[in-house]
Amino acid sequence: MGYISEKFQRAYQREYEKEAEKNALIWMSTKDYLAECLDIHEHHHNECSLQEQVNSWLFMLRMKRVPDILGYKTAILSNNMEVLHSVLLQSAMIKHVTLGVDSGCDHCINIWVTLDILAAGMFTRVPLLLPEKLGMSDNGHPVIITITNLVMALWYKRSDFEVDARKKAEALLVTKQAPGDLLIIRYLIALLDGNVAEAGIQLDLYCKNVPRVREYGVTKLNKMFWPHAHGLYNLAVAVWGSEKASAIPKPESDCFFNDLSEWQIKHNYRHGQLFFEYPMPIDIINTIISATPPECTLHQPYLDTDKKYKEKRYLHAEYFEQQMTKIVLEALILPANSGHATSDGGG
């Protein structure tokens, strides 16, 4: 979709209001959102140490108390792609810093956050989520393993990665999987092949499939704007360059905003002001969001046991959260930072 029509805006507003009536995590205004954040601070952070406050906010942000849907509404109703880009940045940054949850998988569990990071154009963060030294994923759902390995083959341009990723992708394509997952895989293969036309076809089909997505927590409102489609498109920009990626025919579905992709490329995915800046006394959240997370690591907690999965690698979520807390605390106590950590941008 190119310019956001008034018809789409009205439909989005109606759906937003309906969803807000039944979902306490969707706010009608930034004033309402701020009131909840201040209430959390007042009732949970009295006499808490700085570290306890950091850990508490990491938990609260992980529990989806974030203004991303409110931000999408604000940008869509004002037809403002700069605001929409800022919301994507803030949403992706929050998802990245709050990764510290045990998943039972290796780095493949990071692939969906990677697509959020790509949607925001924060390309420098992809190696933090999918480090090259970790190699191919082999512990998780076959779909996310396959998508992860294809993305890593594209990102690191390694022939050994590509051979392994293609082999597993071809095997998965003949099995029964969710249509959207298979379309992502076909799109990534088209990127590996350098096939502009095929990439356009698969991305368009993927976006057309979004209304049929049946996943827990995914509502009709979520489907009206689909950031992961932009993450997939921006992956092409990152690995092909903007000139070749711009030749990919844009999806016709409303959930993909042509104006957003064009704005991002034109402005080099610039990192400006966040959609929502947290004021005192909760400005600590700005530091948490803006901190650059550590590179993810894997461990083998069952290596010395007799369990059948003793040699499996797992994302070391506990270590990530410890490192994340340390990074934020260091940023908070450095006078030169004035309460804000150094953040990284796009491009």
Short mmCIF file of C-alpha atoms in Angstrom, two decimals:
data_model
loop_
_atom_site.label_atom_id
_atom_site.label_comp_id
_atom_site.label_asym_id
_atom_site.label_seq_id
_atom_site.Cartn_x
_atom_site.Cartn_y
_atom_site.Cartn_z
CA MET A 1 0.00 0.00 0.00
CA GLY A 2 1.29 3.42 -0.88
CA TYR A 3 -0.21 6.55 0.65
CA ILE A 4 -2.46 5.62 3.59
CA SER A 5 -6.03 6.31 2.50
CA GLU A 6 -8.69 7.90 4.68
CA LYS A 7 -10.70 4.70 4.30
CA PHE A 8 -7.86 2.65 5.78
CA GLN A 9 -7.37 5.20 8.56
CA ARG A 10 -11.04 5.00 9.53
CA ALA A 11 -10.94 1.19 9.49
CA TYR A 12 -7.78 1.19 11.62
CA GLN A 13 -9.32 3.62 14.13
CA ARG A 14 -12.46 1.48 14.45
CA GLU A 15 -10.47 -1.70 14.97
CA TYR A 16 -8.16 0.03 17.44
CA GLU A 17 -11.09 1.21 19.55
CA LYS A 18 -12.64 -2.27 19.55
CA GLU A 19 -9.38 -3.88 20.59
CA ALA A 20 -8.74 -1.28 23.30
CA GLU A 21 -12.08 -2.14 24.92
CA LYS A 22 -10.96 -5.71 25.62
CA ASN A 23 -7.18 -5.37 25.86
CA ALA A 24 -5.76 -3.48 28.85
CA LEU A 25 -2.39 -3.22 27.10
CA ILE A 26 -3.74 -0.96 24.36
CA TRP A 27 -4.00 2.67 25.38
CA MET A 28 -6.06 5.38 23.74
CA SER A 29 -3.48 8.11 24.32
CA THR A 30 0.12 8.65 25.44
CA LYS A 31 -1.34 10.30 28.56
CA ASP A 32 -3.07 7.03 29.50
CA TYR A 33 0.11 5.04 28.85
CA LEU A 34 2.21 7.40 30.95
CA ALA A 35 -0.29 7.18 33.81
CA GLU A 36 0.13 3.39 33.94
CA CYS A 37 3.92 3.64 33.88
CA LEU A 38 3.86 6.15 36.73
CA ASP A 39 1.47 3.91 38.67
CA ILE A 40 3.84 0.95 38.25
CA HIS A 41 6.72 3.07 39.53
CA GLU A 42 4.77 4.34 42.54
CA HIS A 43 3.49 0.94 43.63
CA HIS A 44 6.48 -1.29 42.84
CA HIS A 45 9.65 0.78 43.13
CA ASN A 46 9.44 2.39 46.55
CA GLU A 47 12.70 1.74 48.39
CA CYS A 48 14.00 -0.36 45.48
CA SER A 49 17.69 -0.23 44.61
CA LEU A 50 18.73 0.95 41.15
CA GLN A 51 19.44 -2.63 40.09
CA GLU A 52 16.04 -3.77 41.31
CA GLN A 53 14.38 -0.99 39.32
CA VAL A 54 16.26 -1.99 36.17
CA ASN A 55 15.27 -5.63 36.60
CA SER A 56 11.68 -4.63 37.31
CA TRP A 57 11.38 -2.48 34.19
CA LEU A 58 12.96 -5.17 32.03
CA PHE A 59 10.24 -7.49 33.29
CA MET A 60 7.46 -4.94 32.82
CA LEU A 61 8.57 -4.11 29.28
CA ARG A 62 8.80 -7.82 28.50
CA MET A 63 5.19 -8.16 29.66
CA LYS A 64 4.16 -5.95 26.67
CA ARG A 65 3.64 -2.75 28.62
CA VAL A 66 4.97 -0.88 25.60
CA PRO A 67 3.42 1.83 23.39
CA ASP A 68 4.08 0.25 19.99
CA ILE A 69 0.44 -0.33 18.97
CA LEU A 70 -0.42 3.16 20.21
CA GLY A 71 2.47 4.44 18.12
CA TYR A 72 1.30 2.64 14.99
CA LYS A 73 -2.14 4.23 15.42
CA THR A 74 -0.64 7.69 15.91
CA ALA A 75 1.51 7.37 12.78
CA ILE A 76 -1.22 5.81 10.62
CA LEU A 77 -3.85 8.39 11.52
CA SER A 78 -1.39 11.23 10.80
CA ASN A 79 0.09 9.51 7.74
CA ASN A 80 3.54 10.16 9.18
CA MET A 81 6.23 7.68 8.10
CA GLU A 82 8.88 9.30 10.27
CA VAL A 83 6.78 8.64 13.38
CA LEU A 84 6.06 5.09 12.19
CA HIS A 85 9.79 4.47 11.75
CA SER A 86 10.42 5.83 15.27
CA VAL A 87 7.81 3.46 16.68
CA LEU A 88 9.42 0.51 14.88
CA LEU A 89 12.76 1.51 16.36
CA GLN A 90 11.40 1.75 19.89
CA SER A 91 9.47 -1.51 19.61
CA ALA A 92 12.48 -3.40 18.23
CA MET A 93 14.84 -1.97 20.82
CA ILE A 94 12.54 -3.01 23.66
CA LYS A 95 12.16 -6.53 22.26
CA HIS A 96 15.94 -6.80 21.96
CA VAL A 97 16.83 -5.66 25.48
CA THR A 98 14.16 -7.93 27.03
CA LEU A 99 15.32 -11.18 25.43
CA GLY A 100 16.34 -12.75 28.72
CA VAL A 101 13.82 -15.59 28.92
CA ASP A 102 14.65 -19.30 28.75
CA SER A 103 13.38 -20.65 25.44
CA GLY A 104 14.57 -24.24 25.18
CA CYS A 105 16.11 -23.38 21.79
CA ASP A 106 19.40 -22.10 20.47
CA HIS A 107 19.83 -18.76 18.66
CA CYS A 108 17.01 -19.60 16.23
CA ILE A 109 14.57 -18.29 18.85
CA ASN A 110 15.96 -14.80 18.06
CA ILE A 111 14.78 -14.86 14.44
CA TRP A 112 11.50 -13.03 15.03
CA VAL A 113 13.21 -10.27 16.98
CA THR A 114 15.75 -10.16 14.15
CA LEU A 115 12.90 -9.41 11.74
CA ASP A 116 11.74 -6.61 14.09
CA ILE A 117 15.28 -5.24 14.15
CA LEU A 118 15.42 -5.40 10.35
CA ALA A 119 12.02 -3.68 10.07
CA ALA A 120 13.54 -0.78 11.98
CA GLY A 121 16.69 -0.85 9.83
CA MET A 122 19.01 -1.51 12.78
CA PHE A 123 21.32 -3.62 10.67
CA THR A 124 24.30 -3.39 13.03
CA ARG A 125 22.37 -5.41 15.60
CA VAL A 126 21.76 -8.50 13.47
CA PRO A 127 25.16 -10.03 14.38
CA LEU A 128 24.30 -9.58 18.07
CA LEU A 129 21.20 -11.73 17.64
CA LEU A 130 22.65 -14.27 15.17
CA PRO A 131 26.42 -14.30 15.77
CA GLU A 132 28.40 -15.90 12.95
CA LYS A 133 30.59 -17.80 15.42
CA LEU A 134 27.55 -19.75 16.67
CA GLY A 135 27.18 -21.36 13.26
CA MET A 136 24.02 -22.99 12.00
CA SER A 137 21.05 -23.47 14.30
CA ASP A 138 20.08 -27.06 15.13
CA ASN A 139 17.90 -26.88 18.24
CA GLY A 140 14.35 -25.61 17.89
CA HIS A 141 11.28 -25.89 15.68
CA PRO A 142 12.22 -26.97 12.13
CA VAL A 143 10.63 -23.83 10.66
CA ILE A 144 12.55 -21.34 12.79
CA ILE A 145 15.76 -23.35 12.37
CA THR A 146 15.36 -23.22 8.60
CA ILE A 147 14.51 -19.50 8.46
CA THR A 148 17.39 -18.67 10.80
CA ASN A 149 19.92 -20.62 8.75
CA LEU A 150 18.76 -19.03 5.49
CA VAL A 151 19.06 -15.56 7.02
CA MET A 152 22.54 -16.37 8.33
CA ALA A 153 23.59 -17.69 4.91
CA LEU A 154 22.39 -14.44 3.34
CA TRP A 155 23.87 -12.18 5.99
CA TYR A 156 27.33 -13.71 6.19
CA LYS A 157 27.55 -14.71 2.51
CA ARG A 158 29.15 -18.05 3.39
CA SER A 159 28.88 -20.88 0.89
CA ASP A 160 29.00 -23.56 3.62
CA PHE A 161 26.09 -21.91 5.41
CA GLU A 162 24.18 -21.67 2.14
CA VAL A 163 24.64 -25.33 1.21
CA ASP A 164 23.40 -26.50 4.60
CA ALA A 165 20.55 -23.98 4.75
CA ARG A 166 19.29 -24.80 1.23
CA LYS A 167 19.33 -28.53 1.88
CA LYS A 168 17.22 -28.22 5.02
CA ALA A 169 14.92 -25.65 3.41
CA GLU A 170 14.19 -27.89 0.43
CA ALA A 171 13.39 -30.78 2.76
CA LEU A 172 11.03 -28.62 4.80
CA LEU A 173 9.21 -27.21 1.77
CA VAL A 174 7.69 -30.62 0.97
CA THR A 175 6.24 -30.98 4.49
CA LYS A 176 3.01 -29.58 5.88
CA GLN A 177 3.70 -26.24 7.52
CA ALA A 178 1.89 -22.93 7.98
CA PRO A 179 1.59 -21.21 4.56
CA GLY A 180 3.19 -18.01 5.83
CA ASP A 181 6.28 -19.87 7.06
CA LEU A 182 6.73 -21.62 3.71
CA LEU A 183 6.39 -18.29 1.89
CA ILE A 184 9.12 -16.76 4.06
CA ILE A 185 11.39 -19.68 3.19
CA ARG A 186 10.69 -19.33 -0.54
CA TYR A 187 11.34 -15.59 -0.31
CA LEU A 188 14.69 -16.16 1.41
CA ILE A 189 15.68 -18.70 -1.23
CA ALA A 190 14.82 -16.11 -3.90
CA LEU A 191 17.16 -13.69 -2.14
CA LEU A 192 19.92 -16.30 -2.14
CA ASP A 193 19.30 -16.79 -5.88
CA GLY A 194 19.39 -13.05 -6.50
CA ASN A 195 16.00 -13.38 -8.20
CA VAL A 196 14.25 -10.00 -7.97
CA ALA A 197 11.00 -11.09 -9.65
CA GLU A 198 10.61 -14.24 -7.55
CA ALA A 199 11.38 -12.34 -4.35
CA GLY A 200 8.60 -9.89 -5.23
CA ILE A 201 6.13 -12.70 -5.89
CA GLN A 202 6.86 -14.49 -2.63
CA LEU A 203 6.80 -11.31 -0.52
CA ASP A 204 3.48 -10.33 -2.08
CA LEU A 205 2.02 -13.78 -1.37
CA TYR A 206 3.32 -13.62 2.17
CA CYS A 207 1.58 -10.29 2.78
CA LYS A 208 -1.64 -11.58 1.21
CA ASN A 209 -1.51 -14.50 3.65
CA VAL A 210 -1.30 -12.23 6.73
CA PRO A 211 -5.12 -11.95 7.16
CA ARG A 212 -5.20 -15.76 7.43
CA VAL A 213 -2.58 -15.97 10.18
CA ARG A 214 -3.88 -17.91 13.17
CA GLU A 215 -1.48 -17.44 16.03
CA TYR A 216 -2.09 -16.89 19.71
CA GLY A 217 -2.27 -13.18 20.51
CA VAL A 218 -2.38 -12.04 16.88
CA THR A 219 -5.50 -9.94 16.38
CA LYS A 220 -7.15 -8.35 13.36
CA LEU A 221 -5.58 -5.07 14.45
CA ASN A 222 -2.09 -6.62 14.37
CA LYS A 223 -2.70 -7.84 10.84
CA MET A 224 -3.54 -4.38 9.50
CA PHE A 225 0.14 -3.40 9.71
CA TRP A 226 2.69 -6.22 9.63
CA PRO A 227 6.24 -5.15 10.59
CA HIS A 228 7.78 -8.55 9.76
CA ALA A 229 6.98 -7.96 6.08
CA HIS A 230 9.10 -4.82 6.28
CA GLY A 231 11.81 -6.79 8.07
CA LEU A 232 11.94 -9.23 5.16
CA TYR A 233 12.04 -6.41 2.62
CA ASN A 234 14.79 -4.58 4.54
CA LEU A 235 16.79 -7.80 4.65
CA ALA A 236 16.96 -7.55 0.86
CA VAL A 237 18.16 -3.95 1.18
CA ALA A 238 20.87 -5.04 3.60
CA VAL A 239 22.19 -7.98 1.55
CA TRP A 240 21.53 -6.71 -2.00
CA GLY A 241 21.85 -2.97 -1.56
CA SER A 242 19.04 -0.43 -1.91
CA GLU A 243 19.24 -0.12 -5.70
CA LYS A 244 18.60 -3.78 -6.44
CA ALA A 245 16.17 -4.21 -3.53
CA SER A 246 14.12 -1.25 -4.76
CA ALA A 247 13.48 -3.22 -7.95
CA ILE A 248 11.49 -5.80 -5.97
CA PRO A 249 7.81 -5.20 -6.80
CA LYS A 250 6.12 -3.87 -3.66
CA PRO A 251 3.40 -6.04 -2.10
CA GLU A 252 -0.15 -4.99 -2.96
CA SER A 253 -1.57 -5.84 0.46
CA ASP A 254 -2.55 -3.07 2.87
CA CYS A 255 -0.39 -4.51 5.66
CA PHE A 256 2.77 -3.40 3.81
CA PHE A 257 3.32 0.37 3.58
CA ASN A 258 5.24 1.37 0.45
CA ASP A 259 5.71 4.89 1.77
CA LEU A 260 7.44 3.53 4.87
CA SER A 261 9.96 1.46 2.91
CA GLU A 262 10.70 4.43 0.63
CA TRP A 263 11.06 6.82 3.57
CA GLN A 264 13.45 4.47 5.35
CA ILE A 265 15.72 4.08 2.34
CA LYS A 266 15.66 7.81 1.56
CA HIS A 267 16.62 8.69 5.13
CA ASN A 268 19.06 5.80 5.58
CA TYR A 269 17.01 4.33 8.45
CA ARG A 270 18.07 7.23 10.64
CA HIS A 271 17.84 6.88 14.38
CA GLY A 272 16.08 9.95 15.74
CA GLN A 273 13.88 10.62 18.73
CA LEU A 274 11.92 7.73 20.19
CA PHE A 275 8.17 7.80 19.71
CA PHE A 276 7.69 7.97 23.48
CA GLU A 277 10.30 9.53 25.78
CA TYR A 278 9.83 8.59 29.44
CA PRO A 279 9.97 11.61 31.80
CA MET A 280 11.25 11.74 35.35
CA PRO A 281 10.94 9.87 37.65
CA ILE A 282 10.79 6.97 35.15
CA ASP A 283 13.42 8.25 32.72
CA ILE A 284 15.50 5.21 33.64
CA ILE A 285 13.45 3.41 30.96
CA ASN A 286 15.02 5.59 28.25
CA THR A 287 18.43 4.30 29.29
CA ILE A 288 17.24 0.69 29.31
CA ILE A 289 15.71 0.96 25.84
CA SER A 290 18.65 2.80 24.30
CA ALA A 291 21.36 0.51 25.65
CA THR A 292 23.02 -1.73 23.08
CA PRO A 293 22.53 -5.34 24.24
CA PRO A 294 25.35 -7.90 24.42
CA GLU A 295 25.95 -10.54 21.78
CA CYS A 296 23.86 -13.61 22.56
CA THR A 297 25.62 -16.75 23.72
CA LEU A 298 24.82 -20.46 23.89
CA HIS A 299 25.49 -23.04 26.59
CA GLN A 300 25.06 -26.79 27.09
CA PRO A 301 23.56 -27.21 30.57
CA TYR A 302 23.09 -30.97 30.15
CA LEU A 303 26.54 -31.78 28.77
CA ASP A 304 27.65 -33.69 31.88
CA THR A 305 24.38 -35.56 32.36
CA ASP A 306 22.90 -38.71 30.87
CA LYS A 307 19.88 -36.94 29.37
CA LYS A 308 19.24 -37.64 25.71
CA TYR A 309 19.60 -33.97 24.79
CA LYS A 310 22.80 -33.38 26.73
CA GLU A 311 24.70 -32.14 23.66
CA LYS A 312 22.02 -29.68 22.59
CA ARG A 313 22.92 -25.98 22.66
CA TYR A 314 20.58 -23.51 24.34
CA LEU A 315 20.35 -19.75 24.33
CA HIS A 316 21.96 -18.59 27.58
CA ALA A 317 19.11 -16.33 28.65
CA GLU A 318 20.25 -15.90 32.25
CA TYR A 319 23.68 -14.67 31.19
CA PHE A 320 22.12 -12.27 28.65
CA GLU A 321 19.92 -10.71 31.33
CA GLN A 322 22.85 -10.39 33.73
CA GLN A 323 24.93 -8.66 31.06
CA MET A 324 22.01 -6.45 30.05
CA THR A 325 21.52 -5.31 33.63
CA LYS A 326 25.25 -4.58 33.96
CA ILE A 327 25.30 -2.52 30.74
CA VAL A 328 22.33 -0.41 31.89
CA LEU A 329 23.72 0.16 35.38
CA GLU A 330 27.07 1.28 33.97
CA ALA A 331 25.30 3.72 31.67
CA LEU A 332 23.22 5.10 34.53
CA ILE A 333 26.18 5.82 36.80
CA LEU A 334 28.39 7.45 34.16
CA PRO A 335 27.99 11.25 34.63
CA ALA A 336 28.92 11.93 31.02
CA ASN A 337 25.85 10.02 29.86
CA SER A 338 23.43 12.19 31.86
CA GLY A 339 21.17 9.19 32.38
CA HIS A 340 21.14 8.00 28.76
CA ALA A 341 23.11 5.11 27.30
CA THR A 342 24.79 5.28 23.95
CA SER A 343 22.48 3.89 21.32
CA ASP A 344 23.06 2.56 17.85
CA GLY A 345 21.13 3.48 14.75
CA GLY A 346 20.29 1.97 11.42
CA GLY A 347 22.12 1.55 8.20
#
